[in-house]
Structures are given as structure tokens and as C-alpha cells.
Amino acid sequence: IAAGARPVLNAFVEAVAKEGLSDSVTVLQTGCIGICQYEPVCEIFEGDTKTTYVKLTPEKVERIVVEHLVGKTPVTEFTIGAVK
């Protein structure tokens, strides 16, 4: 929350509801996962696959929800492997 995660969390809750995903997607708040330099962070779990999004802003959230959660295509430019 101190790194600006509250607006990102709120944006996820709103975007998930807007896209009608509330029955199939759960948005949870957690504590530090040990990569503080990349916060705010979001992890999306789909079966055995985990995608970690980093340095998030509320503006990035809409794209993640539409492209990844709805369209099933991760937004790779926002993932931990793409961020320098």
C-alpha cells in the first residue's frame, strides 16, 4: 500500500467487475512478496501458470484485465521479465 498499491488494487476490483469477471476472478491483497523495487506488483495464477506484473499503475490495470483476463494474452511488456 505504501508503494501506491491501493489505487492499483481498486482499479483491479473495478475492472474485474466491469468486465463481468467477478464470479471467476478473485482479487486479493497481500503483503510484500520480496521484490519491493518492482512494487506495486500483481500475480495472476491460472492453473500451474503464474504471471507477475510489476511497477503497476491504475492505467495499466485496464489493459491487463481486458487483454490477459478476458483475452487470455498476457501483457508481456508489464511483466517482471520485461521490466528493466
PDB file of C-alpha atoms in Angstrom:
ATOM      1  CA  ILE A   1       0.000   0.000   0.000  1.00  0.00           C
ATOM      2  CA  ALA A   2       2.866   2.368   0.827  1.00  0.00           C
ATOM      3  CA  ALA A   3       4.255   1.945  -2.713  1.00  0.00           C
ATOM      4  CA  GLY A   4       0.983   3.062  -4.292  1.00  0.00           C
ATOM      5  CA  ALA A   5      -0.804  -0.265  -4.437  1.00  0.00           C
ATOM      6  CA  ARG A   6      -4.189   0.926  -3.093  1.00  0.00           C
ATOM      7  CA  PRO A   7      -5.204   2.680  -6.364  1.00  0.00           C
ATOM      8  CA  VAL A   8      -3.975  -0.362  -8.320  1.00  0.00           C
ATOM      9  CA  LEU A   9      -5.979  -2.736  -6.113  1.00  0.00           C
ATOM     10  CA  ASN A  10      -9.087  -0.576  -6.507  1.00  0.00           C
ATOM     11  CA  ALA A  11      -8.585  -0.443 -10.274  1.00  0.00           C
ATOM     12  CA  PHE A  12      -8.406  -4.253 -10.437  1.00  0.00           C
ATOM     13  CA  VAL A  13     -11.600  -4.657  -8.399  1.00  0.00           C
ATOM     14  CA  GLU A  14     -13.429  -2.139 -10.603  1.00  0.00           C
ATOM     15  CA  ALA A  15     -12.119  -3.530 -13.926  1.00  0.00           C
ATOM     16  CA  VAL A  16     -12.905  -7.133 -12.969  1.00  0.00           C
ATOM     17  CA  ALA A  17     -16.466  -6.115 -12.071  1.00  0.00           C
ATOM     18  CA  LYS A  18     -16.831  -4.006 -15.234  1.00  0.00           C
ATOM     19  CA  GLU A  19     -15.823  -6.971 -17.419  1.00  0.00           C
ATOM     20  CA  GLY A  20     -18.249  -9.289 -15.587  1.00  0.00           C
ATOM     21  CA  LEU A  21     -15.482 -11.482 -14.190  1.00  0.00           C
ATOM     22  CA  SER A  22     -16.388 -11.256 -10.504  1.00  0.00           C
ATOM     23  CA  ASP A  23     -17.653 -14.866 -10.424  1.00  0.00           C
ATOM     24  CA  SER A  24     -14.456 -16.309 -11.903  1.00  0.00           C
ATOM     25  CA  VAL A  25     -11.695 -13.913 -10.776  1.00  0.00           C
ATOM     26  CA  THR A  26     -10.708 -13.230  -7.179  1.00  0.00           C
ATOM     27  CA  VAL A  27      -8.756 -10.076  -6.359  1.00  0.00           C
ATOM     28  CA  LEU A  28      -6.796 -10.366  -3.112  1.00  0.00           C
ATOM     29  CA  GLN A  29      -4.477  -8.028  -1.249  1.00  0.00           C
ATOM     30  CA  THR A  30      -1.268  -9.483   0.136  1.00  0.00           C
ATOM     31  CA  GLY A  31       1.833  -8.284   1.891  1.00  0.00           C
ATOM     32  CA  CYS A  32       5.318  -7.939   0.481  1.00  0.00           C
ATOM     33  CA  ILE A  33       6.462 -10.808  -1.738  1.00  0.00           C
ATOM     34  CA  GLY A  34      10.108  -9.736  -1.590  1.00  0.00           C
ATOM     35  CA  ILE A  35      10.511  -7.694  -4.747  1.00  0.00           C
ATOM     36  CA  CYS A  36       9.962  -4.228  -3.305  1.00  0.00           C
ATOM     37  CA  GLN A  37      11.819  -2.435  -6.102  1.00  0.00           C
ATOM     38  CA  TYR A  38       9.091  -3.588  -8.522  1.00  0.00           C
ATOM     39  CA  GLU A  39       6.004  -2.553  -6.499  1.00  0.00           C
ATOM     40  CA  PRO A  40       3.119  -2.287  -6.998  1.00  0.00           C
ATOM     41  CA  VAL A  41       3.017  -5.935  -8.084  1.00  0.00           C
ATOM     42  CA  CYS A  42       0.218  -8.264  -9.208  1.00  0.00           C
ATOM     43  CA  GLU A  43       0.409 -12.011  -9.649  1.00  0.00           C
ATOM     44  CA  ILE A  44      -2.131 -13.787 -11.824  1.00  0.00           C
ATOM     45  CA  PHE A  45      -2.467 -17.524 -11.238  1.00  0.00           C
ATOM     46  CA  GLU A  46      -4.015 -19.725 -13.918  1.00  0.00           C
ATOM     47  CA  GLY A  47      -3.640 -23.401 -13.122  1.00  0.00           C
ATOM     48  CA  ASP A  48       0.103 -24.051 -12.904  1.00  0.00           C
ATOM     49  CA  THR A  49       0.979 -20.768 -14.619  1.00  0.00           C
ATOM     50  CA  LYS A  50       1.842 -17.571 -12.769  1.00  0.00           C
ATOM     51  CA  THR A  51       2.310 -14.201 -14.439  1.00  0.00           C
ATOM     52  CA  THR A  52       3.896 -11.428 -12.380  1.00  0.00           C
ATOM     53  CA  TYR A  53       3.107  -7.858 -13.362  1.00  0.00           C
ATOM     54  CA  VAL A  54       5.310  -5.133 -11.893  1.00  0.00           C
ATOM     55  CA  LYS A  55       5.524  -1.358 -11.490  1.00  0.00           C
ATOM     56  CA  LEU A  56       1.789  -1.141 -11.967  1.00  0.00           C
ATOM     57  CA  THR A  57      -0.417   1.893 -12.239  1.00  0.00           C
ATOM     58  CA  PRO A  58      -4.213   2.060 -12.385  1.00  0.00           C
ATOM     59  CA  GLU A  59      -3.878   2.880 -16.091  1.00  0.00           C
ATOM     60  CA  LYS A  60      -2.062  -0.409 -16.778  1.00  0.00           C
ATOM     61  CA  VAL A  61      -4.713  -2.434 -14.947  1.00  0.00           C
ATOM     62  CA  GLU A  62      -7.463  -1.965 -17.548  1.00  0.00           C
ATOM     63  CA  ARG A  63      -5.211  -3.351 -20.259  1.00  0.00           C
ATOM     64  CA  ILE A  64      -4.194  -6.341 -18.115  1.00  0.00           C
ATOM     65  CA  VAL A  65      -7.814  -7.186 -17.334  1.00  0.00           C
ATOM     66  CA  VAL A  66      -9.003  -6.847 -20.938  1.00  0.00           C
ATOM     67  CA  GLU A  67      -6.042  -8.472 -22.680  1.00  0.00           C
ATOM     68  CA  HIS A  68      -4.991 -11.086 -20.123  1.00  0.00           C
ATOM     69  CA  LEU A  69      -8.031 -11.998 -18.059  1.00  0.00           C
ATOM     70  CA  VAL A  70     -10.573 -11.638 -20.862  1.00  0.00           C
ATOM     71  CA  GLY A  71      -8.424 -12.212 -23.954  1.00  0.00           C
ATOM     72  CA  LYS A  72      -6.087 -14.802 -22.399  1.00  0.00           C
ATOM     73  CA  THR A  73      -2.995 -12.993 -23.729  1.00  0.00           C
ATOM     74  CA  PRO A  74      -0.572 -11.698 -21.076  1.00  0.00           C
ATOM     75  CA  VAL A  75       0.653  -8.125 -21.472  1.00  0.00           C
ATOM     76  CA  THR A  76       4.310  -9.128 -21.535  1.00  0.00           C
ATOM     77  CA  GLU A  77       5.670  -5.569 -21.525  1.00  0.00           C
ATOM     78  CA  PHE A  78       4.365  -5.150 -17.948  1.00  0.00           C
ATOM     79  CA  THR A  79       5.793  -8.447 -16.638  1.00  0.00           C
ATOM     80  CA  ILE A  80       8.803  -8.892 -14.401  1.00  0.00           C
ATOM     81  CA  GLY A  81      10.877 -10.345 -17.261  1.00  0.00           C
ATOM     82  CA  ALA A  82      10.343  -7.291 -19.465  1.00  0.00           C
ATOM     83  CA  VAL A  83      10.915  -4.513 -16.909  1.00  0.00           C
ATOM     84  CA  LYS A  84      14.425  -3.169 -16.528  1.00  0.00           C
TER      85      LYS A  84
END
